[in-house]
Coordinates of C-alpha atoms in Angstrom, one line a residue:
M145 CA 0.3 8.0 -8.0
T146 CA -1.0 5.0 -9.8
L147 CA 0.7 1.6 -9.1
D148 CA 1.9 -0.8 -11.7
N149 CA -0.8 -2.9 -13.2
K150 CA 1.5 -5.9 -14.0
Y151 CA -1.0 -8.0 -12.0
P152 CA -4.1 -7.0 -10.1
F153 CA -3.8 -6.7 -6.3
V154 CA -5.2 -5.3 -3.1
A155 CA -2.4 -4.0 -1.0
G156 CA -2.2 -4.2 2.8
W157 CA 0.8 -3.3 5.0
L158 CA 2.7 -0.3 3.4
Q159 CA 6.2 0.9 3.8
I160 CA 8.0 3.8 2.1
K161 CA 11.8 3.5 2.5
G162 CA 14.4 5.4 0.6
N163 CA 13.6 5.2 -3.2
S164 CA 11.2 2.3 -2.8
I165 CA 7.6 1.5 -1.8
Y166 CA 6.9 -1.9 -0.3
F167 CA 3.5 -3.6 0.0
N168 CA 2.3 -7.0 1.3
I169 CA -0.1 -8.3 -1.4
K170 CA -2.5 -11.1 -1.0
D171 CA -1.4 -14.2 -2.9
S172 CA 1.8 -12.4 -4.1
G173 CA 3.7 -11.7 -0.9
I174 CA 5.9 -8.6 -0.5
V175 CA 6.4 -6.5 -3.6
Q176 CA 8.8 -3.6 -4.1
F177 CA 7.9 -0.6 -6.3
D178 CA 9.9 2.5 -7.2
R179 CA 8.7 6.0 -6.3
Q180 CA 6.9 6.3 -9.6
G181 CA 4.8 3.2 -8.9
K182 CA 6.6 0.8 -11.2
M183 CA 7.1 -2.7 -9.9
I184 CA 10.7 -3.6 -9.3
R185 CA 10.6 -7.1 -7.8
N186 CA 9.0 -9.6 -5.4
I187 CA 10.8 -10.0 -2.1
G188 CA 11.1 -13.8 -1.7
R189 CA 7.8 -15.5 -2.4
K190 CA 4.9 -17.1 -0.6
G191 CA 5.0 -20.8 0.0
R192 CA 6.1 -23.5 2.4
G193 CA 9.4 -24.3 0.9
P194 CA 12.9 -23.3 2.0
G195 CA 13.3 -19.5 2.2
E196 CA 9.6 -18.9 1.5
Y197 CA 7.0 -17.4 3.9
I198 CA 3.4 -18.4 4.5
Y199 CA 2.0 -15.1 5.6
G200 CA 4.4 -12.1 5.1
I201 CA 1.8 -9.7 6.5
Y202 CA 4.2 -7.9 8.8
F203 CA 7.6 -6.7 7.7
D204 CA 10.0 -3.9 8.0
V205 CA 12.9 -2.6 5.8
D206 CA 16.3 -1.4 7.0
E207 CA 16.6 1.9 5.1
K208 CA 20.4 1.8 5.4
T209 CA 21.0 -1.7 4.0
G210 CA 17.8 -2.5 2.2
T211 CA 17.5 -5.7 4.2
I212 CA 13.9 -6.9 4.7
Y213 CA 12.7 -8.6 7.9
V214 CA 9.5 -10.6 7.6
L215 CA 7.5 -11.9 10.5
D216 CA 6.2 -15.3 9.5
G217 CA 4.4 -17.0 12.4
K218 CA 6.9 -18.1 15.0
Q219 CA 10.0 -17.1 12.9
I220 CA 11.6 -14.2 11.1
K221 CA 12.7 -14.5 7.5
I222 CA 15.5 -12.2 6.3
Y223 CA 16.0 -11.1 2.7
S224 CA 18.6 -9.0 1.0
K225 CA 17.6 -5.7 -0.8
S226 CA 17.6 -7.8 -4.0
G227 CA 14.9 -10.1 -2.6
R228 CA 17.3 -13.0 -2.0
Y229 CA 16.7 -15.2 1.1
I230 CA 19.4 -14.9 3.7
K231 CA 18.4 -16.7 6.9
N232 CA 15.7 -17.6 9.3
I233 CA 15.5 -16.6 13.0
P234 CA 13.2 -18.9 15.1
I235 CA 11.2 -17.2 17.9
E236 CA 9.0 -20.0 19.1
Q237 CA 10.8 -20.1 22.4
Y238 CA 9.1 -16.8 23.3
G239 CA 5.6 -18.3 23.1
E240 CA 2.8 -17.9 20.7
S241 CA 2.9 -16.0 17.4
F242 CA 3.6 -12.3 17.5
D243 CA 1.7 -9.5 15.8
G244 CA 4.2 -7.2 14.2
I245 CA 7.9 -6.4 13.5
H246 CA 9.5 -3.0 13.6
L247 CA 13.1 -1.8 13.3
L248 CA 14.1 0.3 16.3
N249 CA 17.6 1.6 16.7
S250 CA 18.9 -1.2 14.4
H251 CA 17.1 -3.8 16.5
L252 CA 13.9 -5.8 16.0
L253 CA 10.9 -4.9 18.1
I254 CA 8.3 -7.7 18.0
P255 CA 5.0 -6.9 19.9
K256 CA 2.1 -9.0 20.8
T257 CA -1.6 -8.2 21.2
I258 CA -3.3 -8.6 24.6
S259 CA -6.5 -10.6 24.4
G260 CA -8.3 -13.4 26.2
F261 CA -5.4 -15.6 25.2
Y262 CA -3.0 -13.4 27.1
P263 CA 0.6 -13.6 26.0
K264 CA 3.7 -14.2 28.0
Y265 CA 5.3 -11.0 26.7
N266 CA 4.0 -7.6 25.5
W267 CA 7.1 -7.4 23.3
I268 CA 10.6 -8.6 22.8
I269 CA 13.6 -6.9 21.3
L270 CA 16.2 -8.9 19.3
D271 CA 19.3 -7.9 17.5
T272 CA 19.5 -8.7 13.8
L273 CA 21.3 -11.9 14.6
G274 CA 18.4 -13.1 16.7
H275 CA 19.9 -12.6 20.2
L276 CA 17.4 -11.4 22.9
I277 CA 18.2 -7.9 24.0
K278 CA 15.2 -7.0 26.1
K279 CA 11.7 -8.3 26.9
K280 CA 8.6 -6.9 28.5
E281 CA 6.6 -9.5 30.3
N282 CA 2.8 -9.2 30.3
T283 CA 1.4 -8.3 33.7
V284 CA -2.2 -8.2 32.7
T285 CA -3.5 -11.7 33.2
S286 CA -7.1 -11.2 34.2
I287 CA -8.5 -10.9 30.7
T288 CA -11.2 -13.6 29.7
A289 CA -12.7 -11.6 26.8
N290 CA -13.8 -13.3 23.6
T291 CA -12.9 -10.1 21.7
G292 CA -9.4 -9.9 20.3
G293 CA -7.6 -6.8 21.4
V294 CA -6.2 -4.8 18.5
L295 CA -2.6 -3.8 18.8
N296 CA -1.5 -0.4 17.6
V297 CA 2.2 0.5 17.1
Y298 CA 3.6 3.6 15.6
K299 CA 7.0 5.3 15.3
F300 CA 7.5 8.9 16.0
Q301 CA 11.0 10.5 15.9
D302 CA 13.3 8.0 17.5
N303 CA 10.8 6.3 19.7
M304 CA 8.2 3.5 19.3
Y305 CA 4.7 3.7 20.8
Y306 CA 2.2 1.0 21.4
S307 CA -1.3 0.5 22.9
N308 CA -4.2 -2.0 22.8
W309 CA -7.9 -2.2 23.6
Y310 CA -7.5 -3.4 27.2
D311 CA -5.2 -0.8 28.6
D312 CA -5.7 2.9 29.2
S313 CA -2.1 3.7 28.5
V314 CA 0.0 4.4 25.4
Y315 CA 3.5 3.3 26.1
C316 CA 6.7 4.7 24.7
I317 CA 9.8 2.5 24.0
L318 CA 12.9 4.7 24.0
P319 CA 16.1 4.3 21.9
N320 CA 17.8 2.6 24.8
F321 CA 14.8 0.2 25.1
D322 CA 13.5 1.6 28.4
Y323 CA 9.8 2.2 28.3
K324 CA 7.4 4.6 30.0
V325 CA 3.7 5.7 29.8
S326 CA 3.4 8.5 27.3
Y327 CA -0.4 9.1 27.1
V328 CA -3.5 7.9 28.9
Y329 CA -7.0 7.3 27.5
N330 CA -9.5 8.6 29.9
V331 CA -12.7 6.8 28.8
G332 CA -13.8 5.6 32.3
E333 CA -16.6 3.1 32.3
K334 CA -16.6 3.2 28.4
R335 CA -13.4 1.2 28.3
L336 CA -13.9 -2.3 26.8
P337 CA -14.4 -4.8 29.6
R338 CA -11.9 -7.6 30.2
T339 CA -14.7 -10.1 30.5
S340 CA -16.5 -11.9 27.6
L341 CA -19.4 -10.3 25.7
S342 CA -22.4 -12.2 24.3
T343 CA -21.8 -14.9 21.8
D344 CA -25.0 -13.9 20.0
P345 CA -23.9 -11.8 17.0
S346 CA -26.6 -9.1 17.2
T347 CA -26.3 -8.8 21.0
Y348 CA -22.5 -8.7 20.7
M349 CA -22.6 -5.8 18.2
K350 CA -25.0 -3.8 20.5
Q351 CA -22.7 -4.4 23.5
M352 CA -19.6 -3.3 21.5
G353 CA -21.4 -0.1 20.6
Q354 CA -21.5 0.8 24.3
Y355 CA -17.7 1.0 24.6
V356 CA -14.9 3.1 23.1
I357 CA -13.0 1.0 20.6
H358 CA -9.8 2.8 19.6
G359 CA -8.1 1.9 16.3
D360 CA -5.2 3.6 14.4
L361 CA -3.2 6.1 16.4
F362 CA -0.2 8.1 15.2
E363 CA 1.6 11.3 16.0
T364 CA 3.1 14.2 14.1
N365 CA 5.2 17.1 15.3
R366 CA 2.0 19.0 16.1
F367 CA -0.9 16.6 16.3
L368 CA -1.9 13.3 18.0
V369 CA -4.4 11.6 15.7
L370 CA -6.8 8.9 17.0
D371 CA -9.2 6.8 15.0
Y372 CA -11.9 5.3 17.2
R373 CA -15.5 4.1 17.4
F374 CA -18.1 5.0 20.0
D375 CA -21.6 4.8 18.5
K376 CA -20.1 5.9 15.2
N377 CA -16.7 6.1 13.5
S378 CA -14.8 9.1 14.6
I379 CA -11.4 10.7 14.3
A380 CA -10.0 13.0 17.0
I381 CA -7.1 15.3 16.2
L382 CA -5.4 16.8 19.3
D383 CA -3.3 19.9 18.8
K384 CA -0.3 19.3 21.1
I385 CA 0.4 23.0 21.2
N386 CA -2.9 24.6 22.1
K387 CA -4.5 21.4 23.4
K388 CA -7.6 21.9 21.2
V389 CA -9.4 18.8 19.8
Y390 CA -10.8 18.7 16.3
M391 CA -13.4 16.0 15.5
N392 CA -14.5 14.3 12.3
Y393 CA -17.5 11.9 12.4
H394 CA -18.9 9.2 10.3
K395 CA -21.3 10.6 7.7
E396 CA -24.2 9.2 5.8
N397 CA -24.8 9.8 2.1
G398 CA -28.3 8.5 1.5
D399 CA -28.2 4.8 2.0
R400 CA -24.5 4.6 1.4
P401 CA -22.3 4.9 4.5
M402 CA -19.2 7.0 4.3
I403 CA -16.0 5.8 6.0
C404 CA -14.7 8.4 8.4
G405 CA -11.7 10.4 7.3
I406 CA -10.1 13.9 7.1
Q407 CA -12.0 16.1 4.8
N408 CA -10.2 17.1 1.5
D409 CA -10.8 20.8 0.9
F410 CA -7.8 21.3 -1.3
D411 CA -9.1 19.7 -4.5
G412 CA -12.5 18.4 -3.5
G413 CA -11.3 14.8 -3.8
I414 CA -12.0 11.8 -1.5
M415 CA -11.3 12.4 2.1
F416 CA -8.1 11.1 3.5
R417 CA -8.4 7.8 5.4
L418 CA -6.0 6.4 7.9
H419 CA -3.9 3.5 6.8
D420 CA -1.3 1.3 8.5
N421 CA 1.8 3.5 8.7
S422 CA -0.1 6.6 7.6
Y423 CA 2.7 8.9 8.8
F424 CA 6.3 9.0 7.7
T425 CA 9.0 11.6 7.4
E426 CA 11.6 12.3 4.7
N427 CA 14.3 15.0 4.7
N428 CA 12.6 16.4 7.8
I429 CA 9.3 16.8 6.0
E430 CA 6.2 15.2 7.3
Y431 CA 3.7 13.3 5.1
L432 CA 0.5 11.3 5.4
I433 CA -0.1 8.4 3.0
G434 CA -3.1 6.4 2.1
L435 CA -4.6 4.2 -0.7
I436 CA -7.6 5.0 -2.9
D437 CA -9.6 2.6 -5.0
P438 CA -9.8 3.8 -8.6
F439 CA -13.5 2.8 -8.9
E440 CA -14.3 4.9 -5.9
L441 CA -12.4 7.9 -7.1
K442 CA -14.1 7.8 -10.5
S443 CA -17.5 7.5 -8.8
H444 CA -16.6 10.4 -6.5
I445 CA -15.6 12.7 -9.5
S446 CA -18.8 12.0 -11.3
G447 CA -21.0 12.7 -8.2
I448 CA -22.9 15.8 -7.3
E449 CA -20.9 16.5 -4.1
F450 CA -17.6 16.9 -6.1
K451 CA -19.3 18.9 -8.9
K452 CA -20.7 21.4 -6.4
S453 CA -17.5 21.5 -4.2
K454 CA -15.6 24.7 -4.0
P455 CA -12.1 23.7 -2.8
K456 CA -9.3 26.1 -1.9
Y457 CA -7.4 25.4 -5.1
P458 CA -9.8 25.1 -8.1
E459 CA -6.9 24.4 -10.5
K460 CA -6.2 21.2 -8.4
K461 CA -9.8 20.2 -8.7
D462 CA -9.4 20.4 -12.5
A463 CA -6.2 18.4 -12.3
L464 CA -7.9 15.7 -10.2
K465 CA -10.7 15.5 -12.7
K466 CA -8.3 15.0 -15.5
F467 CA -6.3 12.4 -13.5
A468 CA -9.5 10.4 -12.7
H469 CA -10.6 10.4 -16.4
G470 CA -7.2 8.9 -17.3
I471 CA -7.4 5.9 -15.1
R472 CA -9.5 2.7 -15.4
E473 CA -11.9 1.4 -12.7
T474 CA -10.0 -1.9 -12.7
D475 CA -6.5 -0.3 -12.2
N476 CA -4.6 -1.1 -9.0
Q477 CA -4.9 1.2 -6.0
I478 CA -3.7 4.8 -6.1
L479 CA -1.2 6.0 -3.5
M480 CA -2.3 9.3 -2.0
M481 CA 0.4 11.4 -0.3
I482 CA -0.2 14.6 1.7
R483 CA 2.6 17.0 2.7
L484 CA 2.0 18.5 6.2
K485 CA 2.7 22.2 6.9
R486 CA 5.6 23.0 9.0

């Protein structure tokens, strides 16, 4: 699906809710599209005035009411489904700025990354009026690292899961807001240390290459999917039924590095790459979603690898070629959606 070219953009955080697609877009804020990729409206706008947000990187949408909750530094801005500003919820009383906002059982889960500037809380949960419902205090206070720990949060079924660089555990927050350990990374001495690495850039990169750096993580009914780096970019796909692990590694194409992803053997197109909120469900059907740059797609279609490819569905290869010829290199990003088998 091509996205409206009303103005050029590079999209970041992505949400598909109901009949709409929402993006946070640099310099433009949060923008709503319909399911055909046509722009509907801006949600509020970026700025420093009343009802405006400075960042708008993290947000979530209530699928029932269409209300949009935007994390903006040490406050939450709330907008109606028509994009009208409703109110502001201050959260500075809970410490430094948080790193995400997620609707969980009609409440707001607001998590925080663990890093050398260790936070007071791992997460807090508020109701939609701003009242504190539950908090998880951070008990890991021995970190002096100069490397920011990436926070990973994903939703699966009715639970929320979160993890970070400095902890071996993936935690599950239940609908009643209790929490438990759900998975454990067993990387041993390859776990990123809690102490500082070198401040010399080249030495720092060599040191980072000695440790497992886990990135995006999400779960489907059958698989647990982990994007990580150890020596090279890798994706591990764990089959929860038979416990087999399928690996996909970073590849080189001459002097041009290829970003690691899931190989596309259906139409010979670009491999699927993980994206924030890659997984979502609709009407009990599972999907993976991602974004493709039009220039990259057109380059791929004209390359030898695509021309020599023999995908499972040759007719889809022809359709992809036709689609690529019909777009411009300067068009906005293309939304890629994959339906998972039951």
